[in-house]
Short mmCIF file of C-alpha atoms in Angstrom, two decimals:
data_model
loop_
_atom_site.label_atom_id
_atom_site.label_comp_id
_atom_site.label_asym_id
_atom_site.label_seq_id
_atom_site.Cartn_x
_atom_site.Cartn_y
_atom_site.Cartn_z
CA UNK L 23 77.40 134.74 123.91
CA UNK L 24 79.60 136.24 127.00
CA UNK L 25 80.09 134.56 130.01
CA UNK L 26 77.70 137.23 131.99
CA UNK L 27 74.92 135.68 129.52
CA UNK L 28 75.52 132.19 130.29
CA UNK L 29 74.25 132.69 133.99
CA UNK L 30 76.80 129.81 135.14
CA UNK L 31 76.46 128.51 138.73
CA UNK L 32 78.97 125.53 139.15
CA UNK L 33 79.72 123.45 141.72
CA UNK L 34 82.00 120.59 140.39
CA UNK L 35 81.48 117.45 142.04
CA UNK L 36 84.74 116.07 141.06
CA UNK L 37 86.47 112.81 141.52
CA UNK L 38 85.54 110.39 144.21
CA UNK L 39 87.68 108.84 147.20
CA UNK L 40 88.31 105.98 144.70
CA UNK L 41 91.40 107.89 143.33
CA UNK L 42 92.18 109.93 146.00
CA UNK L 43 95.57 108.61 146.74
CA UNK L 44 96.64 108.71 143.04
CA UNK L 45 97.95 112.31 143.26
CA UNK L 46 99.98 113.33 146.71
CA UNK L 47 97.50 116.25 147.37
CA UNK L 48 99.46 119.58 148.05
CA UNK L 49 102.62 118.05 146.28
CA UNK L 50 100.95 117.09 143.39
CA UNK L 51 103.34 114.03 142.34
CA UNK L 52 100.93 111.32 139.99
CA UNK L 53 102.05 108.19 138.88
CA UNK L 54 103.69 108.69 135.69
CA UNK L 55 105.12 105.52 134.69
CA UNK L 56 103.54 103.23 132.65
CA UNK L 57 106.43 100.89 131.89
CA UNK L 58 109.87 100.79 130.78
CA UNK L 59 110.55 102.86 127.54
CA UNK L 60 107.73 105.43 127.38
CA UNK L 61 108.13 109.12 127.42
CA UNK L 62 104.67 109.70 128.01
CA UNK L 63 102.82 111.35 131.57
CA UNK L 64 100.54 108.40 132.02
CA UNK L 65 99.66 104.78 132.93
CA UNK L 66 99.48 101.74 130.61
CA UNK L 67 95.56 100.13 130.62
CA UNK L 68 96.39 96.75 129.56
CA UNK L 69 93.45 95.09 127.45
CA UNK L 70 92.12 91.80 128.60
CA UNK L 71 92.02 89.98 125.47
CA UNK L 72 94.99 89.11 123.46
CA UNK L 73 96.47 91.79 121.16
CA UNK L 74 95.81 91.91 117.39
CA UNK L 75 98.66 90.41 115.42
CA UNK L 76 100.67 93.42 113.85
CA UNK L 77 100.87 94.18 110.02
CA UNK L 78 98.11 92.01 108.88
CA UNK L 79 95.04 94.33 107.94
CA UNK L 80 95.36 96.86 105.20
CA UNK L 81 95.23 100.60 106.21
CA UNK L 82 91.99 102.09 105.38
CA UNK L 83 91.22 105.79 104.77
CA UNK L 84 88.19 107.40 105.82
CA UNK L 85 85.73 108.27 103.26
CA UNK L 86 85.32 112.02 102.33
CA UNK L 87 81.52 113.29 103.18
CA UNK L 88 79.60 115.05 100.65
CA UNK L 89 77.74 118.17 101.43
CA UNK L 90 74.17 117.69 101.65
CA UNK L 91 73.89 121.02 99.52
CA UNK L 92 75.67 124.10 98.35
CA UNK L 93 74.36 127.45 98.16
CA UNK L 94 75.71 130.75 98.10
CA UNK L 95 76.10 130.68 102.11
CA UNK L 96 78.65 127.81 101.66
CA UNK L 97 78.73 123.80 101.86
CA UNK L 98 75.93 122.35 104.31
CA UNK L 99 76.94 118.73 105.92
CA UNK L 100 75.01 116.60 108.02
CA UNK L 101 76.81 114.36 110.85
CA UNK L 102 74.66 112.18 113.32
CA UNK L 103 76.58 111.19 116.53
CA UNK L 104 75.70 107.62 116.88
CA UNK L 105 76.57 104.31 118.23
CA UNK L 106 77.55 101.73 116.27
CA UNK L 107 79.56 98.47 116.26
CA UNK L 108 83.06 98.29 114.42
CA UNK L 109 85.18 95.50 113.58
CA UNK L 110 88.78 96.49 115.12
CA UNK L 111 89.90 93.75 116.87
CA UNK L 112 89.90 90.00 115.47
CA UNK L 113 87.02 87.92 116.93
CA UNK L 114 85.11 90.45 118.35
CA UNK L 115 82.89 93.75 117.62
CA UNK L 116 83.54 97.15 119.41
CA UNK L 117 80.95 99.20 120.17
CA UNK L 118 81.63 102.94 119.41
CA UNK L 119 80.45 106.34 119.29
CA UNK L 120 80.85 107.52 116.15
CA UNK L 121 80.28 110.47 113.82
CA UNK L 122 77.79 108.73 111.04
CA UNK L 123 78.63 105.96 112.90
CA UNK L 124 82.36 105.01 111.98
CA UNK L 125 85.86 105.61 113.75
CA UNK L 126 87.15 107.92 112.62
CA UNK L 127 84.26 109.97 111.50
CA UNK L 128 84.03 111.10 107.89
CA UNK L 129 86.39 113.76 106.53
CA UNK L 130 84.94 117.12 105.51
CA UNK L 131 87.28 118.91 102.86
CA UNK L 132 87.04 122.61 102.64
CA UNK L 133 88.59 125.33 100.63
CA UNK L 134 89.68 128.49 101.95
CA UNK L 135 86.77 131.59 102.01
CA UNK L 136 84.11 129.00 101.87
CA UNK L 137 82.07 128.45 104.89
CA UNK L 138 81.50 124.99 105.86
CA UNK L 139 77.96 124.75 108.07
CA UNK L 140 77.74 121.58 109.82
CA UNK L 141 74.66 120.09 111.25
CA UNK L 142 75.49 117.63 114.12
CA UNK L 143 72.39 115.47 115.43
CA UNK L 144 72.93 113.89 118.69
CA UNK L 145 71.68 110.42 119.17
CA UNK L 146 73.70 109.45 121.98
CA UNK L 147 72.75 108.83 125.25
CA UNK L 148 74.53 111.79 126.59
CA UNK L 149 75.37 115.69 126.07
CA UNK L 150 77.81 116.47 123.18
CA UNK L 151 79.95 119.22 122.29
CA UNK L 152 81.86 119.67 119.01
CA UNK L 153 84.94 121.38 118.60
CA UNK L 154 86.96 122.15 114.92
CA UNK L 155 90.32 121.81 116.05
CA UNK L 156 92.63 124.43 114.20
CA UNK L 157 89.77 126.11 113.16
CA UNK L 158 89.45 129.77 113.24
CA UNK L 159 86.04 129.93 114.51
CA UNK L 160 83.45 132.50 115.98
CA UNK L 161 83.14 131.71 119.76
CA UNK L 162 79.37 130.74 118.96
CA UNK L 163 80.42 127.58 116.81
CA UNK L 164 83.92 127.21 118.46
CA UNK L 165 82.59 124.20 120.98
CA UNK L 166 82.99 126.00 124.26
CA UNK L 167 82.94 122.95 126.91
CA UNK L 168 79.43 123.44 128.12
CA UNK L 169 77.78 124.64 124.84
CA UNK L 170 76.06 121.24 125.35
CA UNK L 171 73.96 119.63 122.18
CA UNK L 172 71.41 117.18 124.41
CA UNK L 173 69.90 114.27 122.88
CA UNK L 174 66.04 114.38 122.79
CA UNK L 175 64.41 114.22 126.00
CA UNK L 176 67.31 114.93 128.26
CA UNK L 177 66.84 118.08 130.27
CA UNK L 178 69.57 120.81 130.35
CA UNK L 179 68.66 121.10 134.20
CA UNK L 180 70.32 117.61 134.62
CA UNK L 181 74.24 118.17 135.24
CA UNK L 182 77.14 116.12 136.48
CA UNK L 183 76.72 115.17 140.06
CA UNK L 184 74.32 117.79 141.00
CA UNK L 185 76.26 120.33 138.82
CA UNK L 186 73.95 123.14 137.69
CA UNK L 187 75.26 124.50 134.18
CA UNK L 188 73.65 126.75 131.85
CA UNK L 189 75.71 127.52 128.35
CA UNK L 190 74.68 128.21 124.77
CA UNK L 191 72.66 124.62 124.79
CA UNK L 192 70.65 122.96 122.24
CA UNK L 193 68.80 119.90 121.76
CA UNK L 194 68.75 117.30 119.43
CA UNK L 195 71.03 119.18 117.14
CA UNK L 196 73.08 122.27 116.34
CA UNK L 197 74.16 124.08 113.65
CA UNK L 198 78.02 124.88 113.56
CA UNK L 199 79.37 127.74 111.19
CA UNK L 200 82.99 127.57 110.40
CA UNK L 201 83.77 130.37 108.05
CA UNK L 202 87.34 128.81 107.26
CA UNK L 203 89.06 132.29 105.82
CA UNK L 204 92.29 130.94 106.97
CA UNK L 205 95.35 128.89 105.58
CA UNK L 206 95.58 125.44 104.19
CA UNK L 207 95.95 122.80 107.01
CA UNK L 208 95.19 119.67 108.63
CA UNK L 209 92.58 120.05 110.90
CA UNK L 210 90.36 117.59 113.09
CA UNK L 211 87.16 117.70 114.86
CA UNK L 212 86.25 116.10 117.99
CA UNK L 213 83.97 115.98 121.30
CA UNK L 214 85.09 118.75 123.69
CA UNK L 215 82.38 118.61 126.62
CA UNK L 216 83.33 119.50 129.92
CA UNK L 217 84.71 116.71 132.42
CA UNK L 218 83.89 114.02 129.76
CA UNK L 219 85.74 114.75 126.27
CA UNK L 220 88.73 112.09 127.18
CA UNK L 221 86.36 109.14 127.17
CA UNK L 222 83.96 110.31 124.55
CA UNK L 223 86.91 110.67 122.17
CA UNK L 224 88.42 107.33 123.60
CA UNK L 225 84.93 105.79 122.37
CA UNK L 226 85.31 107.39 118.77
CA UNK L 227 84.22 110.93 118.36
CA UNK L 228 87.16 111.95 116.32
CA UNK L 229 87.65 112.66 112.38
CA UNK L 230 89.61 114.78 110.14
CA UNK L 231 88.93 118.06 108.29
CA UNK L 232 91.17 118.81 105.68
CA UNK L 233 91.18 122.14 104.23
CA UNK L 234 92.83 123.58 101.34
CA UNK L 235 93.49 126.78 99.53
CA UNK L 236 95.06 127.84 96.02
CA UNK L 237 98.59 128.25 97.51
CA UNK L 238 98.78 124.82 98.45
CA UNK L 239 97.26 123.80 95.22
CA UNK L 240 100.12 125.88 93.24
CA UNK L 241 102.68 123.44 94.50
CA UNK L 242 101.64 120.50 93.03
CA UNK L 243 101.70 118.33 96.17
CA UNK L 244 101.47 114.35 95.94
CA UNK L 245 97.51 113.96 96.03
CA UNK L 246 94.83 111.44 95.51
CA UNK L 247 96.22 108.25 96.20
CA UNK L 248 99.37 109.48 97.29
CA UNK L 249 98.03 111.59 100.02
CA UNK L 250 97.47 109.56 103.16
CA UNK L 251 95.70 111.05 106.54
CA UNK L 252 96.96 109.22 109.08
CA UNK L 253 95.21 109.15 112.55
CA UNK L 254 97.40 107.62 115.09
CA UNK L 255 95.66 106.64 118.22
CA UNK L 256 95.95 104.16 121.38
CA UNK L 257 93.32 102.15 122.71
CA UNK L 258 92.67 99.32 125.11
CA UNK L 259 90.20 96.27 124.88
CA UNK L 260 87.76 94.43 127.53
CA UNK L 261 87.56 90.49 127.20
CA UNK L 262 84.15 91.05 124.86
CA UNK L 263 86.17 93.60 122.49
CA UNK L 264 84.90 96.79 123.78
CA UNK L 265 86.76 99.67 124.72
CA UNK L 266 88.14 99.46 127.96
CA UNK L 267 88.41 102.67 129.75
CA UNK L 268 88.87 103.55 133.35
CA UNK L 269 86.00 105.93 134.12
CA UNK L 270 84.60 106.47 137.55
CA UNK L 271 81.22 106.89 135.58
CA UNK L 272 80.85 104.47 132.88
CA UNK L 273 77.63 106.16 131.63
CA UNK L 274 79.58 109.48 131.16
CA UNK L 275 76.57 111.66 132.83
CA UNK L 276 77.44 112.49 136.48
CA UNK L 277 81.01 111.87 138.15
CA UNK L 278 83.91 112.86 135.99
CA UNK L 279 87.32 111.91 136.29
CA UNK L 280 89.04 108.56 135.73
CA UNK L 281 90.11 105.51 138.59
CA UNK L 282 93.10 104.63 140.37
CA UNK L 283 96.75 105.30 138.59
CA UNK L 284 95.13 106.79 135.79
CA UNK L 285 94.74 110.40 136.90
CA UNK L 286 98.19 111.18 135.33
CA UNK L 287 96.49 109.84 131.59
CA UNK L 288 95.43 106.87 130.49
CA UNK L 289 97.97 104.62 127.87
CA UNK L 290 96.23 102.03 125.75
CA UNK L 291 98.32 99.06 124.46
CA UNK L 292 97.16 98.61 120.88
CA UNK L 293 98.27 101.26 118.39
CA UNK L 294 95.53 102.27 115.65
CA UNK L 295 95.78 104.12 112.53
CA UNK L 296 92.57 105.32 111.00
CA UNK L 297 91.06 102.75 113.74
CA UNK L 298 92.82 99.78 112.41
CA UNK L 299 95.67 98.03 114.50
CA UNK L 300 98.97 98.30 113.37
CA UNK L 301 97.75 98.63 109.41
CA UNK L 302 99.96 98.01 106.17
CA UNK L 303 99.91 100.16 103.34
CA UNK L 304 101.27 99.06 100.00
CA UNK L 305 102.76 102.25 98.37
CA UNK L 306 104.12 102.84 94.94
CA UNK L 307 108.07 103.76 94.85
CA UNK L 308 107.21 107.42 94.56
CA UNK L 309 106.55 110.43 96.90
CA UNK L 310 103.64 110.21 99.23
CA UNK L 311 101.95 113.39 101.40
CA UNK L 312 101.61 111.96 104.94
CA UNK L 313 99.16 113.94 107.12
CA UNK L 314 99.89 112.77 110.26
CA UNK L 315 97.63 113.45 113.29
CA UNK L 316 98.62 112.30 116.96
CA UNK L 317 94.97 111.63 118.22
CA UNK L 318 95.98 109.79 121.37
CA UNK L 319 94.58 110.83 124.59
CA UNK L 320 97.77 111.13 126.35
CA UNK L 321 100.65 109.23 124.67
CA UNK L 322 103.58 111.29 123.12
CA UNK L 323 104.98 109.90 119.85
CA UNK L 324 108.55 109.80 118.34
CA UNK L 325 108.15 108.65 114.65
CA UNK L 326 110.99 107.54 112.45
CA UNK L 327 111.00 105.07 109.35
CA UNK L 328 113.07 101.80 109.87
CA UNK L 329 115.00 100.95 107.45
CA UNK L 330 115.66 104.70 106.74
CA UNK L 331 116.07 105.82 103.45
CA UNK L 332 119.48 105.46 101.96
CA UNK L 333 119.99 108.82 100.45
CA UNK L 334 118.13 111.12 102.47
CA UNK L 335 116.53 111.66 105.64
CA UNK L 336 112.96 110.00 106.38
CA UNK L 337 110.90 113.15 106.18
CA UNK L 338 110.57 116.55 104.64
CA UNK L 339 108.26 118.32 106.72
CA UNK L 340 106.18 120.71 104.85
CA UNK L 341 103.30 121.95 107.28
CA UNK L 342 102.47 121.96 110.88
CA UNK L 343 99.02 122.66 112.50
CA UNK L 344 98.40 126.11 111.29
CA UNK L 345 99.61 125.10 107.72
CA UNK L 346 102.50 125.33 105.43
CA UNK L 347 106.01 126.19 106.35
CA UNK L 348 108.32 128.94 104.86
CA UNK L 349 110.68 126.00 103.57
CA UNK L 350 110.68 122.24 103.95
CA UNK L 351 112.72 121.19 106.96
CA UNK L 352 114.30 117.81 106.76
CA UNK L 353 114.03 115.58 109.73
CA UNK L 354 115.15 111.78 110.51
CA UNK L 355 112.28 111.53 112.96
CA UNK L 356 108.69 113.70 114.21
CA UNK L 357 107.80 114.53 117.99
CA UNK L 358 104.25 114.79 118.36
CA UNK L 359 102.50 115.67 121.67
CA UNK L 360 98.93 114.89 121.75
CA UNK L 361 96.51 116.56 119.23
CA UNK L 362 99.45 117.98 117.22
CA UNK L 363 99.88 117.22 113.38
CA UNK L 364 102.72 117.05 110.95
CA UNK L 365 102.50 117.41 107.43
CA UNK L 366 105.31 115.37 105.84
CA UNK L 367 106.67 114.26 102.44
CA UNK L 368 108.14 110.68 102.24
CA UNK L 369 110.23 109.34 99.20
CA UNK L 370 109.68 105.86 98.80
CA UNK L 371 112.05 105.48 95.34
CA UNK L 372 114.91 105.21 97.74
CA UNK L 373 113.64 101.74 98.61
CA UNK L 374 113.70 98.51 96.64
CA UNK L 375 110.60 97.19 95.71
CA UNK L 376 109.10 94.47 98.12
CA UNK L 377 111.20 96.65 101.01
CA UNK L 378 109.15 96.58 104.45
CA UNK L 379 109.28 100.30 105.80
CA UNK L 380 108.31 100.10 109.48
CA UNK L 381 106.99 103.21 111.08
CA UNK L 382 108.78 103.29 114.85
CA UNK L 383 107.44 104.95 118.01
CA UNK L 384 110.88 105.53 119.94
CA UNK L 385 108.87 106.94 122.97
CA UNK L 386 107.69 103.35 123.48
CA UNK L 387 109.11 100.36 123.44
CA UNK L 388 107.38 96.45 122.75
CA UNK L 389 104.13 96.45 120.68
CA UNK L 390 103.65 100.13 121.28
CA UNK L 391 106.82 100.99 119.75
CA UNK L 392 105.75 100.12 116.29
CA UNK L 393 102.90 102.36 114.71
CA UNK L 394 102.33 101.13 110.99
CA UNK L 395 104.07 99.28 107.79
CA UNK L 396 104.52 100.56 104.32
CA UNK L 397 105.41 97.89 101.80
CA UNK L 398 106.84 99.37 98.76
CA UNK L 399 105.93 98.62 95.17
CA UNK L 400 107.68 99.42 91.85
CA UNK L 401 108.58 102.82 90.80
CA UNK L 402 105.83 104.69 88.76
CA UNK L 403 105.89 108.16 87.07
CA UNK L 404 106.27 110.87 89.70
CA UNK L 405 106.47 114.41 88.61
CA UNK L 406 106.93 115.92 92.07
CA UNK L 407 109.82 118.35 92.68
CA UNK L 408 109.72 119.34 96.16
CA UNK L 409 110.23 123.33 96.22
CA UNK L 410 112.80 125.43 98.08
CA UNK L 411 110.34 127.81 99.11
CA UNK L 412 106.52 126.82 100.14
CA UNK L 413 104.87 129.70 101.52
CA UNK L 414 105.14 133.31 103.21
CA UNK L 415 105.34 132.85 107.00
CA UNK L 416 105.22 136.11 108.91
CA UNK L 417 107.37 135.86 112.12
CA UNK L 418 105.98 137.36 115.47
CA UNK L 419 108.42 138.69 117.86
CA UNK L 420 108.19 139.47 121.48
CA UNK L 421 108.67 143.10 120.65
CA UNK L 422 105.28 143.25 119.18
CA UNK L 423 103.57 142.22 122.48
CA UNK L 424 101.48 144.44 124.51
CA UNK L 425 101.94 142.07 127.88
CA UNK L 426 103.50 139.12 128.74
CA UNK L 427 101.30 136.43 130.70
CA UNK L 428 102.85 133.57 132.86
CA UNK L 429 100.66 130.39 133.14
CA UNK L 430 101.57 127.33 135.27
CA UNK L 431 100.47 124.08 134.65
CA UNK L 432 100.65 121.56 137.38
CA UNK L 433 99.39 118.63 139.44
CA UNK L 434 97.01 119.93 142.51
CA UNK L 435 94.18 119.42 144.72
CA UNK L 436 90.62 120.26 143.09
CA UNK L 437 87.67 119.98 145.67
CA UNK L 438 89.61 117.53 147.84
CA UNK L 439 90.74 114.97 145.55
CA UNK L 440 93.66 114.91 142.48
CA UNK L 441 93.29 117.15 139.63
CA UNK L 442 95.22 119.18 137.29
CA UNK L 443 95.66 123.21 137.88
CA UNK L 444 96.21 125.95 135.52
CA UNK L 445 97.58 129.28 137.60
CA UNK L 446 96.77 127.28 140.66
CA UNK L 447 93.04 127.05 139.60
CA UNK L 448 90.96 124.61 138.67
CA UNK L 449 88.58 125.06 135.48
CA UNK L 450 85.21 127.09 136.38
CA UNK L 451 83.33 128.04 133.08
CA UNK L 452 82.62 131.72 135.04
CA UNK L 453 86.08 132.46 135.57
CA UNK L 454 88.16 134.49 133.03
CA UNK L 455 92.18 133.93 133.16
CA UNK L 456 92.98 136.59 130.29
CA UNK L 457 91.18 139.38 128.07
CA UNK L 458 93.65 139.71 125.38
CA UNK L 459 92.40 142.88 122.99
CA UNK L 460 91.38 141.85 119.42
CA UNK L 461 94.19 142.90 116.89
CA UNK L 462 96.87 142.74 119.74
CA UNK L 463 100.03 140.39 120.26
CA UNK L 464 100.82 138.93 123.59
CA UNK L 465 103.58 136.72 124.84
CA UNK L 466 102.40 133.75 127.18
CA UNK L 467 105.00 131.86 129.29
CA UNK L 468 103.81 128.37 129.78
CA UNK L 469 105.60 126.54 132.64
CA UNK L 470 104.89 122.96 133.60
CA UNK L 471 105.52 120.42 136.05
CA UNK L 472 104.97 117.33 133.75
CA UNK L 473 104.53 116.78 130.05
CA UNK L 474 101.49 118.97 128.98
CA UNK L 475 100.59 119.61 125.39
CA UNK L 476 98.99 123.07 125.98
CA UNK L 477 96.17 123.92 123.22
CA UNK L 478 94.75 127.48 122.55
CA UNK L 479 91.71 127.94 120.75
CA UNK L 480 91.03 130.31 118.09
CA UNK L 481 93.89 131.62 116.56
CA UNK L 482 97.50 129.60 116.08
CA UNK L 483 100.79 130.91 117.98
CA UNK L 484 104.49 130.69 117.18
CA UNK L 485 107.12 129.36 119.55
CA UNK L 486 109.62 131.97 120.65
CA UNK L 487 111.71 129.90 122.74
CA UNK L 488 112.00 126.69 125.40
CA UNK L 489 113.78 127.84 128.63
CA UNK L 490 117.11 129.83 127.56
CA UNK L 491 117.13 128.34 124.25
CA UNK L 492 115.47 129.15 120.95
CA UNK L 493 112.50 126.90 119.58
CA UNK L 494 112.97 123.33 119.39
CA UNK L 495 113.04 121.57 116.06
CA UNK L 496 109.52 120.56 115.87
CA UNK L 497 108.18 124.11 116.74
CA UNK L 498 108.66 125.38 113.38
CA UNK L 499 105.76 127.46 111.79
CA UNK L 500 102.24 128.32 113.08
CA UNK L 501 100.96 125.98 116.04
CA UNK L 502 98.02 125.22 117.85
CA UNK L 503 99.33 122.82 120.54
CA UNK L 504 102.70 123.08 122.04
CA UNK L 505 104.21 120.31 124.11
CA UNK L 506 105.39 121.20 127.26
CA UNK L 507 108.09 118.77 128.80
CA UNK L 508 108.48 118.35 132.76
CA UNK L 509 110.01 121.49 134.62
CA UNK L 510 110.14 123.48 131.24
CA UNK L 511 109.27 126.51 130.44
CA UNK L 512 108.02 127.83 126.83
CA UNK L 513 107.13 131.31 125.57
CA UNK L 514 104.79 131.50 122.72
CA UNK L 515 103.56 134.65 120.86
CA UNK L 516 99.80 134.94 119.63
CA UNK L 517 97.97 137.42 117.48
CA UNK L 518 94.53 137.57 118.89
CA UNK L 519 92.62 138.62 115.72
CA UNK L 520 89.43 137.38 113.68
CA UNK L 521 86.61 137.24 116.39
CA UNK L 522 85.66 138.45 119.73
CA UNK L 523 84.33 136.10 122.60
CA UNK L 524 84.81 133.63 125.03
CA UNK L 525 87.31 130.80 123.98
CA UNK L 526 89.51 128.24 126.08
CA UNK L 527 92.94 127.20 126.41
CA UNK L 528 93.78 123.67 128.12
CA UNK L 529 96.19 120.76 128.28
CA UNK L 530 95.47 118.44 125.48
CA UNK L 531 96.03 115.18 127.93
CA UNK L 532 92.22 114.60 127.87
CA UNK L 533 92.59 113.04 131.61
CA UNK L 534 94.16 116.60 132.38
CA UNK L 535 91.78 118.40 130.80
CA UNK L 536 88.72 116.87 132.16
CA UNK L 537 90.36 117.18 135.57
CA UNK L 538 90.06 120.73 135.46
CA UNK L 539 93.69 121.74 133.58
CA UNK L 540 91.56 124.39 131.65
CA UNK L 541 90.91 128.07 131.68
CA UNK L 542 88.86 130.79 129.45
CA UNK L 543 90.14 133.73 127.95
CA UNK L 544 87.69 136.45 126.27
CA UNK L 545 88.94 138.43 123.29
CA UNK L 546 87.45 141.76 123.55
#
């Protein structure tokens, strides 16, 4: 559906006087420091109850969802978005919003060229939008932020603080069609509703989507119990065990935004992996495939193994957001901004049985400086040999580009209050920031004031440069999110193919996204 057909009239009732002092309006300087040792743009939100004891609970793996039916059109799934109770912190239950009532939601597994048709039923008290992050998806199913799925009985004329918005909306449920004619990769799905993505994801609306193909199958990568999806998130808890989050409007219906110092981003004080605080996983002394997702709202991660293996680097990276790399990359640590994924092989055979291997986060200190722990068991049969070559990855160049577009990401004034801008504009559903032609390559030059993980929908891209240098150590392969650092310019190359229609690009620090750091592009 075109933006003209959406007939949008949008008046943003954006952020109240309660946070007017959090950003120097006009200068745009948010409060950035969460505490000594952090390398994230945001502020620490402390829990009101004692933190869970680390390394006492087992890692759990989200269950794989079975299709309700399969036919010539594809595999059909049904997911109910509902409130539920979860046991996350000791001595209390936490009310979550979950896909099928779980956090994380169930994992969908798909194969290249086999469509997944997912019906989402909304039984929450707010509108929702579902986005398959990393999916190469027609605009009608991509989850544009105003394509709401309203709960039964809620009028589409209701709005946020008096906003009037008309998108491609449904009531009660919506069928999303994902063609999935793309390379195997670690995808994920999450809520993407305009102005309220951050608190909705914070409450639990996120899950894995693992996409596979024959090329990847042919590599014989570790699988089954030796393939671990790891969704890393941070959360804070109220005294009663509920999620603590500084929404101006706790009902998430009217006034968007966060209060006080959290305009820069909300950083939790409890690290969760697959919804478990600081978990422990028992592993054999063999090679494992770890699919690592930074699903934090604002927190950046720098991960390493402690102790490191004696004979090799800690990680062999084999893939990124857009699938397999051309060849493995040996790394002693992994840098992941929010929404980024890394697919890595870890060889535990170099450790003695009984060794406790801690995944450390060097971007933070104290409790948030640790993520999870592996306990290494006895050696077992392991026939996997890491290939020297993994895939053929086409390389995009600046010379292929038909145009170059500059975009700045910075703090600024949004309707009289603090917010975040792209190209000196707050997000408006009716404004088009770029109109690339289908099949063409463009170079986008992205400039940042602070940390901004920039995400483009529809199509992966490649990093050409950082400042006057080439790509960074974590920029290899096809990406869908790039980590912009303070006062940095990054050039990326994108080929806009697949589908025509309206898509968005935005900062994936979700407080920044909710406070207007998003823009539309239309593939023509």
